[in-house]
Amino acid sequence: MRMQSTNALFRRATLSSSTLSIVRRSTLTTARGFSSTSTTNLPASLRTPTRTQPSQTIQQLPTVTPSTTRTMASSSACGSSPSSSPTLEKIPNTSIRILRTVSSVHRFRRPLTLDSRSVALVPTMGALHAGHLSLIRAAARDNHHVMVSIYVNPAQFGVREDLGSYPVTWDADCAALAALDRELADDGENLGRISAVFAPTTGEMYPAGFPGQEVDSKGSFVTITPVGEVLEGSSRPTFFRGVATVCMKLFNVCQPDRVYFGQKDVQQTVVIKRLVEDFLMPIEQVVVVPTERDPEGDGLALSSRNVYLGSRRRKVANVLYRALKAAEGAYNAGGEEGTREREGILGAARKVVEETLKEQMKMEPGRRVRFEVDYLSLADPETMLELETVDTKKGGILSGAVRFLPVEEPGEGEDLGHSGGPLVRLIDNIILPPK
Ligand SMILES: Nc1ncnc2c1ncn2[C@@H]1O[C@H](COP(=O)(O)OP(=O)(O)OP(=O)(O)O)[C@@H](O)[C@H]1O
Ligand SMILES: CC(C)(CO)[C@@H](O)C(=O)[O-]
Ligand code: BAL
């Protein structure tokens, strides 16, 4: 990665955001938008899951599940042999079915409809952590059956992103689901438990052949605009097309009554809400579950990609959360009613970023952490379009994305993170609720 001067980095993070401005990097060509990894280790946060938080129906939206290019489950501790006895495959010592084909999901799903049992779907890309588990807990509380999909959907990865190295932790995921299912069984407050994992192949999900990851790839896609074009959609031009397409497929296959998504990916929840509403999908509710944060206590949102940070970058990784909290503070300082100006709110966030960057740049290359703000946004909760003022009756969404560059001059034995600590792009957000 090209070395950048302190000034260049600092300038990038301090760009004025006067007009509509999100603070955004000027190019989208950074080598890999994301970090990569392959790990079979569960994050510590998964081993000590936090208690379920109340789910919120902030927005209605569904999610998709990933299928993978992974070296997947055939050798898994779950004992899943890909083609043998597909209707009987289960996570060992549990009643959780492993479904790999669309037809096996149909066979599983049909009797539940006849029995009037409610079914929830929790779409994931695997590499499960406590954030995923909180979605599943919320789903089990209110539904007779919970289906979890695990599919690394290639269509939502840009050509220069980390599809090839996205963490795949199938065995650990099965173990986490088994443990959570036992917890759900012991907790009398739940209506249901985990009934099935849907882990399809890409051949199953894209029967006409995978259409490709290019912006101009031809094929059957679902696009949701303009919400899918801004913010994350601007940095990742094929991302929401891939998410909407795979979610539509997952919803069609699993026919859930409710779908569960994390607030951590807030724009995704808005896209899914539009998808469900605009395509008249027979989904009763899109449930958005609050963001689980690292038990370290510094506010970092749990994310499958945090494993790439390593110890040095992990210490600074909460800069986005701190910036968004400062912006939230500025919003709340204005009292209960009226409107709030964008500059006063986002200015507080930028100040935190600038100060943090300044502190880092005072340090030696062997100790400092370099990062770039991709964007800081204050947006309308329904459209994700930028706001100049926030009407306190309506609220808004503060969000951002930061890229952490690989560390310079790593020390002897320094923990660089999985896959040697490549560039990591993390997102976060805070909802400004109506007052
Ligand atoms: N910290 C979290 N709290 C609550 N929900 C979360 C959290 N992290 C992810 N989710 C939700 O879990 C679902 C599956 O997400 P996904 O499998 O992509 O994990 P992820 O941690 O977001 O991964 P990535 O690092 O690739 O963004 C999504 O609805 C996502 O919003
Ligand atoms: C919703 C989703 C599972 C679709 O692949 C993915 O975008 C995710 O994990 O948030
Ligand atoms: N959690 C969003 C999935 C992605 O970044 O691809």
Coordinates of C-alpha atoms and ligand atoms in Angstrom, one line a residue, residues 125 156 236 239 264-265 305, ligand 3:
M125 CA -22.9 -14.5 6.0
Q156 CA -22.7 -8.1 -3.0
R236 CA -19.7 -0.1 -3.0
F239 CA -23.4 -3.9 -2.9
K264 CA -25.3 -2.1 12.5
D265 CA -26.0 -2.2 8.8
R305 CA -14.4 -8.0 9.9
Ligands
BAL3 N1 -22.9 -6.8 6.9 C1 -22.9 -6.4 5.5 C2 -22.3 -7.4 4.6 C3 -21.2 -6.9 3.8 O1 -20.5 -5.9 4.2 O2 -20.9 -7.4 2.7

